[in-house]
Each structure stands twice: as C-alpha cells, then as structure tokens.
Tab-separated table of C-alpha atoms in Angstrom:
chain	number	residue	atom	x	y	z
U	905	MET	CA	21.910	-22.544	145.190
U	906	ASP	CA	24.438	-21.022	147.528
U	907	LEU	CA	24.411	-24.154	149.705
U	908	ARG	CA	25.073	-26.367	146.677
U	909	ALA	CA	27.961	-24.192	145.568
U	910	LEU	CA	29.375	-24.196	149.044
U	911	PHE	CA	29.099	-27.997	149.164
U	912	LEU	CA	30.867	-28.330	145.834
U	913	ASN	CA	33.595	-25.967	146.967
U	914	ASP	CA	34.107	-28.059	150.114
U	915	ARG	CA	34.382	-31.235	148.032
U	916	VAL	CA	36.867	-29.611	145.692
U	917	ALA	CA	38.889	-28.290	148.620
U	918	ALA	CA	38.860	-31.710	150.286
U	919	ALA	CA	39.962	-33.388	147.059
U	920	LEU	CA	42.690	-30.789	146.617
U	921	VAL	CA	43.936	-31.312	150.160
U	922	ALA	CA	43.886	-35.076	149.655
U	923	ALA	CA	45.847	-34.718	146.413
U	924	ILE	CA	48.401	-32.454	148.071
U	925	VAL	CA	48.784	-34.822	151.026
U	926	GLY	CA	49.015	-37.832	148.730
U	927	GLY	CA	51.593	-36.106	146.561
U	928	GLY	CA	53.577	-35.164	149.633
U	929	VAL	CA	53.540	-38.738	150.855
U	930	VAL	CA	54.681	-40.023	147.452
U	931	ALA	CA	57.437	-37.382	147.258
U	932	ALA	CA	58.589	-38.155	150.786
U	933	GLY	CA	58.648	-41.847	149.951
U	934	TRP	CA	60.662	-41.178	146.815
U	935	PHE	CA	63.203	-39.056	148.687
U	936	TRP	CA	63.443	-41.665	151.444
U	937	THR	CA	63.937	-44.477	148.946
U	938	HIS	CA	66.552	-42.420	147.110
U	939	ALA	CA	68.398	-41.690	150.364
U	940	LEU	CA	68.386	-45.377	151.315
U	941	SER	CA	69.598	-46.312	147.837
U	942	ARG	CA	72.457	-43.823	148.003
U	943	ARG	CA	73.390	-45.039	151.472
U	944	ARG	CA	73.423	-48.644	150.253
U	945	ASP	CA	75.519	-47.681	147.203
U	946	ARG	CA	77.967	-45.835	149.459
U	947	GLN	CA	78.261	-48.850	151.756
U	948	LEU	CA	78.834	-51.175	148.802
U	949	ARG	CA	81.468	-48.798	147.425
U	950	ASP	CA	83.234	-48.601	150.801
U	951	GLU	CA	83.210	-52.399	151.045
U	952	ARG	CA	84.605	-52.681	147.517
U	953	VAL	CA	87.360	-50.160	148.281
U	954	ALA	CA	88.287	-52.088	151.439
U	955	ASP	CA	88.302	-55.407	149.526
U	956	ILE	CA	90.567	-53.982	146.801
U	957	GLN	CA	92.976	-52.536	149.348
U	958	ARG	CA	93.165	-55.856	151.230
U	959	ALA	CA	93.783	-57.780	148.008
U	960	LEU	CA	96.521	-55.386	146.898
U	961	LEU	CA	98.086	-55.469	150.353
U	962	ALA	CA	98.222	-59.273	150.256
U	963	GLU	CA	99.808	-59.306	146.787
U	964	ILE	CA	102.351	-56.615	147.618
U	965	ARG	CA	103.218	-58.211	150.974
U	966	ALA	CA	103.925	-61.577	149.339
U	967	HIS	CA	106.243	-60.102	146.729
U	968	VAL	CA	107.986	-57.711	149.132
U	969	ALA	CA	108.799	-60.672	151.365
U	970	ALA	CA	110.402	-62.385	148.366
U	971	LEU	CA	112.312	-59.227	147.461
U	972	GLU	CA	113.645	-58.907	150.991
U	973	GLY	CA	115.094	-62.393	150.686
U	974	GLN	CA	116.640	-61.646	147.286
U	975	THR	CA	118.142	-58.242	148.096
U	976	LEU	CA	121.905	-58.125	148.613
U	977	ASP	CA	122.830	-55.534	151.221
U	978	ASP	CA	126.547	-56.326	151.048
U	979	PRO	CA	128.214	-54.198	148.309
U	980	ASP	CA	130.979	-56.776	147.915
U	981	ALA	CA	128.438	-59.530	147.273
U	982	ARG	CA	126.761	-57.351	144.658
U	983	GLU	CA	130.013	-56.652	142.872
U	984	ALA	CA	130.924	-60.335	142.949
U	985	MET	CA	127.618	-61.208	141.280
U	986	VAL	CA	128.126	-58.497	138.656
U	987	ALA	CA	131.682	-59.747	138.022
U	988	ARG	CA	130.463	-63.316	137.508
U	989	LEU	CA	127.887	-62.090	134.997
U	990	ALA	CA	130.508	-59.996	133.162
U	991	ALA	CA	132.830	-62.985	132.954
U	992	GLY	CA	130.052	-65.202	131.645
U	993	ARG	CA	130.338	-67.577	134.581
U	994	HIS	CA	126.878	-67.001	136.001
U	995	VAL	CA	123.555	-65.712	134.673
U	996	PRO	CA	121.260	-64.716	137.548
U	997	ILE	CA	117.705	-66.021	137.629
U	998	LEU	CA	115.463	-63.066	136.833
U	999	PRO	CA	111.640	-62.907	137.002
U	1000	HIS	CA	109.547	-63.487	133.876
U	1001	ASP	CA	106.455	-61.619	135.086
U	1002	ALA	CA	105.593	-58.499	137.061
U	1003	ASN	CA	103.759	-60.260	139.948
U	1004	ASP	CA	100.741	-58.046	139.350
U	1005	ARG	CA	97.815	-60.391	138.687
U	1006	ILE	CA	95.520	-58.789	141.265
U	1007	PHE	CA	96.465	-55.288	140.181
U	1008	ARG	CA	95.733	-56.099	136.519
U	1009	ALA	CA	92.375	-57.554	137.548
U	1010	ILE	CA	91.269	-54.366	139.316
U	1011	VAL	CA	93.208	-51.748	137.344
U	1012	GLU	CA	89.963	-50.227	135.990
U	1013	GLU	CA	88.863	-49.566	139.576
U	1014	VAL	CA	92.074	-48.050	140.917
U	1015	HIS	CA	90.479	-44.596	140.763
U	1016	ILE	CA	88.045	-45.481	143.564
U	1017	LEU	CA	90.893	-46.005	146.041
U	1018	PRO	CA	91.621	-43.203	148.536
U	1019	GLU	CA	93.949	-40.632	147.013
U	1020	TRP	CA	96.680	-41.380	149.561
U	1021	ALA	CA	96.772	-45.037	148.418
U	1022	ILE	CA	96.752	-44.498	144.650
U	1023	ASP	CA	100.239	-42.985	144.303
U	1024	PRO	CA	102.310	-45.604	146.206
U	1025	VAL	CA	100.319	-48.491	144.707
U	1026	VAL	CA	100.572	-47.290	141.096
U	1027	ARG	CA	104.234	-46.376	141.551
U	1028	TYR	CA	105.025	-49.826	142.974
U	1029	TYR	CA	103.358	-51.717	140.137
U	1030	ARG	CA	104.957	-49.436	137.561
U	1031	LEU	CA	108.370	-50.306	139.006
U	1032	LEU	CA	107.467	-53.991	138.823
U	1033	ALA	CA	106.647	-53.619	135.130
U	1034	VAL	CA	109.924	-51.775	134.447
U	1035	ARG	CA	111.791	-54.424	136.439
U	1036	ALA	CA	110.255	-57.270	134.416
U	1037	ALA	CA	111.056	-55.501	131.122
U	1038	LEU	CA	114.652	-54.872	132.213
U	1039	ALA	CA	115.046	-58.519	133.227
U	1040	GLN	CA	113.910	-59.550	129.757
U	1041	ASP	CA	116.463	-57.221	128.146
U	1042	ILE	CA	119.237	-58.608	130.354
U	1043	ARG	CA	118.412	-62.191	129.341
U	1044	ALA	CA	118.313	-61.178	125.670
U	1045	ASN	CA	121.747	-59.501	125.818
U	1046	THR	CA	123.623	-61.930	128.062
U	1047	ALA	CA	124.972	-64.117	125.271
U	1048	GLY	CA	126.042	-61.616	122.632
U	1049	GLN	CA	126.509	-58.346	124.530
U	1050	SER	CA	127.774	-59.227	127.965
U	1051	GLU	CA	129.057	-55.709	128.696
U	1052	ARG	CA	125.662	-54.185	127.967
U	1053	ALA	CA	123.954	-56.909	129.991
U	1054	THR	CA	126.270	-56.227	132.919
U	1055	GLU	CA	125.460	-52.505	132.950
U	1056	MET	CA	121.761	-53.273	132.756
U	1057	PHE	CA	122.167	-55.722	135.631
U	1058	ARG	CA	123.666	-52.956	137.771
U	1059	ASP	CA	120.597	-50.863	136.981
U	1060	TYR	CA	118.445	-53.867	137.823
U	1061	LEU	CA	119.959	-54.184	141.302
U	1062	THR	CA	119.320	-50.478	141.950
U	1063	LEU	CA	115.780	-50.861	140.646
U	1064	ASN	CA	115.290	-53.816	142.987
U	1065	ASP	CA	116.144	-51.600	145.961
U	1066	GLU	CA	113.732	-48.899	144.807
U	1067	THR	CA	110.972	-51.449	144.191
U	1068	LEU	CA	111.466	-52.919	147.655
U	1069	ALA	CA	111.328	-49.504	149.363
U	1070	THR	CA	108.256	-48.482	147.355
U	1071	GLY	CA	106.530	-51.780	148.106
U	1072	GLN	CA	107.192	-51.384	151.814
U	1073	ARG	CA	105.738	-47.866	151.710
U	1074	ALA	CA	102.671	-49.101	149.826
U	1075	MET	CA	102.197	-51.826	152.444
U	1076	ILE	CA	102.384	-49.340	155.305
U	1077	VAL	CA	99.913	-46.942	153.682
U	1078	LEU	CA	97.465	-49.684	152.689
U	1079	GLY	CA	97.677	-51.289	156.124
U	1080	ALA	CA	96.933	-47.986	157.852
U	1081	SER	CA	94.110	-47.239	155.414
U	1082	VAL	CA	92.444	-50.649	155.827
U	1083	HIS	CA	92.693	-50.821	159.605
U	1084	GLY	CA	92.384	-47.174	160.641
U	1085	GLY	CA	91.074	-45.166	157.699
U	1086	TYR	CA	91.751	-41.503	157.099
U	1087	GLU	CA	92.843	-40.692	160.667
U	1088	ALA	CA	95.415	-43.500	160.758
U	1089	VAL	CA	96.885	-42.480	157.405
U	1090	GLN	CA	97.141	-38.835	158.450
U	1091	ALA	CA	98.847	-39.869	161.694
U	1092	LEU	CA	101.244	-42.005	159.666
U	1093	PHE	CA	102.147	-39.115	157.352
U	1094	ALA	CA	102.521	-36.733	160.308
U	1095	ALA	CA	104.911	-39.163	162.021
U	1096	ALA	CA	106.946	-39.541	158.810
U	1097	GLU	CA	107.131	-35.770	158.451
U	1098	ARG	CA	108.331	-35.426	162.052
U	1099	ARG	CA	111.030	-38.036	161.504
U	1100	GLU	CA	112.197	-36.266	158.358
U	1101	SER	CA	112.289	-32.913	160.170
U	1102	GLU	CA	114.293	-34.454	163.009
U	1103	ARG	CA	116.698	-36.032	160.523
U	1104	ILE	CA	117.233	-32.717	158.755
U	1105	ALA	CA	117.730	-30.913	162.068
U	1106	ALA	CA	120.304	-33.516	163.126
U	1107	THR	CA	122.285	-33.622	159.883
U	1108	LEU	CA	121.986	-30.053	158.622
U	1109	PRO	CA	124.599	-28.478	160.969
U	1110	GLY	CA	127.232	-31.013	159.903
U	1111	GLU	CA	126.386	-30.579	156.219
U	1112	LEU	CA	126.579	-26.788	156.546
U	1113	ALA	CA	129.917	-27.077	158.366
U	1114	GLN	CA	131.319	-29.221	155.569
U	1115	LEU	CA	130.032	-26.758	152.989
U	1116	ARG	CA	131.597	-23.796	154.824
U	1117	ALA	CA	134.880	-25.678	155.166
U	1118	GLY	CA	134.892	-26.414	151.456
U	1119	LEU	CA	134.130	-22.808	150.571
U	1120	SER	CA	136.789	-21.565	152.971
U	1121	LYS	CA	139.380	-23.912	151.503
U	1122	ARG	CA	138.490	-22.843	147.988
U	1123	SER	CA	138.641	-19.131	148.811
U	1124	SER	CA	142.053	-19.538	150.503
U	1125	ASP	CA	143.491	-21.240	147.421
U	1126	PRO	CA	145.161	-18.474	145.366
U	1127	ARG	CA	144.578	-20.462	142.183
U	1128	GLY	CA	140.849	-20.669	142.971
U	1129	ARG	CA	140.845	-24.456	142.929
C-alpha cells in the first residue's frame, strides 16, 4: 500500500514538473514573440518616421528653392513693385495654393516625428497657409481697394521673407535628423547656440555704448528731452 502511494506520488510529481516546465516554455515563447513583435513595430515606426521626414524635406526644399528665386533683396526693387501695384500698373502673380500636398497627406502622423522636427515643420506650413490666404485677399482687393491691397502686399513681402527663413531652418533640421539622427540635431543646435552667443558678445558692447550715450545725452539736457 505504501509502495502504491509512493508510486502515485511520483507520477503526480512528474506530471506537475512537466506541467511547470511546459508552462514555462509557453510563457518564454510568448515573451519572446512579444519582444520580437515590439522590435518589428519599432523598426517599422522608425522607417515610417524616416520616410515622412524625407518626403517633407523634398517638398520643403522644392518650394524654398522657388522662394529664393522670387525673393527681392533690394529694398528699392521692392518699393518699385509696391508703387506699381498702388498705381494699378502691375498686379503681381501670387500663388493660389499653399504647396503643402505631402504635408496634408501625412498631417495625422505629424505627432510621430521627433520633437525637434515638429516645431519648424508645422511653423513652416502654417506660414504657407497664411501666405496663400493673404495672396487671395490681395487679389480680391486689387480692383476696388488698391490702397488696402498695397498695404497687404507689403505684409506679404515680409511674410515671404519669414517663410523662406523658416523653410530653410526646417530643411536644415530635417536634413540633420534624417542623415545623423539625435546626435546630429543636438550638434546643430549647439553650433547655432554658439553662433548666437558669439554674435551677442560681439554686438553687445556697441549696443551698450549707444545706450549709455543716449542716456548721458538725455540727462545732460536741462529740459529732459
């Protein structure tokens, strides 16, 4: 009787060990499969992020190149164009769209971009939208309200400059992000910060001297003017 009980206990113990081992194998397999799945999802996400950044970079680069050709750096040339518009002799050709087809196609996925890329990209495309809306207002007011159209056109030229500078910044950030990743972007920002610090260090003494001279002149004026 004792031998039979001992035999049964051994069989139960063996079955229990087998169940534990089998469960461990299944659990290990599940964890391994889950880890592989997460790794694959992460790789697919990284590839998607890189594809979106490349597509945006291509779209922004194409439009920035066009903007560079359209921008008037000569103040006299700008004023001449504004004067022609005010006199009704010339209506400039202004864009009808925001040149944002790729951005509109992926706008729902913008949040997956690296945080350093989101701000310049969104800011650039927002300026494009404002620019397109302002161009539409200028065309609508050219015939009946030339003075209003002229003032809006001045704003448009300023907005063009801001859009160009923002687009160039977005290109630089996206290019660094695509080709070098986090380290390249951080190096880019560090270099920009150094340049800004050097600029401040170079210009601050002169600005302070001008401020002191102005304060000294004002304090020496008995009428306080």
